[in-house]
Coordinates of C-alpha atoms in Angstrom, one line a residue:
M1 CA -28.7 8.9 32.4
T2 CA -31.5 10.2 30.0
R3 CA -33.5 7.7 28.0
Y4 CA -34.5 8.3 24.6
L5 CA -37.5 7.3 22.4
V6 CA -37.2 7.0 18.6
V7 CA -40.5 7.6 17.0
L8 CA -41.6 7.0 13.4
T9 CA -44.8 8.8 12.6
D10 CA -47.0 9.5 9.5
V11 CA -46.9 13.2 8.3
R12 CA -50.1 14.7 8.2
P13 CA -51.2 17.3 5.4
L14 CA -50.7 20.9 6.4
T15 CA -53.9 22.7 7.3
R16 CA -54.7 26.4 7.4
E17 CA -53.9 26.2 11.3
G18 CA -50.7 24.5 10.7
R19 CA -49.7 21.4 12.6
D20 CA -50.0 21.4 16.4
E21 CA -48.7 18.1 18.0
R22 CA -50.2 18.9 21.2
I23 CA -53.9 19.2 19.8
E24 CA -53.6 16.6 17.2
P25 CA -50.5 14.4 17.2
E26 CA -49.3 12.5 14.2
R27 CA -50.0 8.8 14.2
R28 CA -47.1 6.7 15.5
R29 CA -46.0 3.7 13.4
Q30 CA -43.1 2.5 15.5
V31 CA -41.7 3.5 18.8
V32 CA -38.3 2.2 20.1
G33 CA -36.5 2.9 23.2
A34 CA -32.7 3.6 23.5
T35 CA -30.5 4.1 26.6
S36 CA -28.0 6.4 25.1
R37 CA -28.0 9.2 22.5
E38 CA -25.7 7.4 20.2
A39 CA -28.1 4.3 20.1
A40 CA -31.0 6.5 19.5
D41 CA -29.2 8.2 16.6
R42 CA -28.3 4.8 15.0
I43 CA -31.9 3.7 15.2
A44 CA -33.1 7.1 13.7
A45 CA -30.6 6.7 10.9
A46 CA -31.9 3.2 10.1
F47 CA -35.6 4.7 10.1
A48 CA -34.4 7.6 7.9
A49 CA -33.3 5.0 5.3
L50 CA -36.9 3.8 4.7
G51 CA -38.5 4.8 1.5
M52 CA -41.6 6.3 3.1
V53 CA -39.3 8.6 5.2
R54 CA -37.2 9.6 2.2
A55 CA -40.3 10.2 0.2
G56 CA -41.6 12.6 3.0
R57 CA -44.7 10.5 3.9
Q58 CA -43.3 9.6 7.4
R59 CA -41.0 11.4 9.9
V60 CA -38.5 10.2 12.5
K61 CA -38.3 11.9 15.8
V62 CA -35.8 11.4 18.6
L63 CA -37.1 12.4 22.0
A64 CA -35.4 12.5 25.4
V65 CA -37.9 11.2 27.9
G66 CA -36.3 11.7 31.3
R67 CA -33.6 10.9 33.5
R68 CA -32.7 7.6 35.0
R69 CA -31.0 7.4 38.3
V70 CA -27.4 6.0 38.0
E71 CA -26.7 3.6 40.9
V72 CA -23.1 3.7 42.1

């Protein structure tokens, strides 16, 4: 099973060099873990309904963070 993180971040202004998340990541406001993609999508939809996201000042990201072993 793959685990997911739903991350709510602030949007940085665009510079001449652009935006490079590896060099200067956006500041995280909220991080929530989910065990399924469906749950992560529901959480992301709830974050997307926030006023700051709708106004373009914050962004929602869904990240797959790895596989978890399924024990039989």
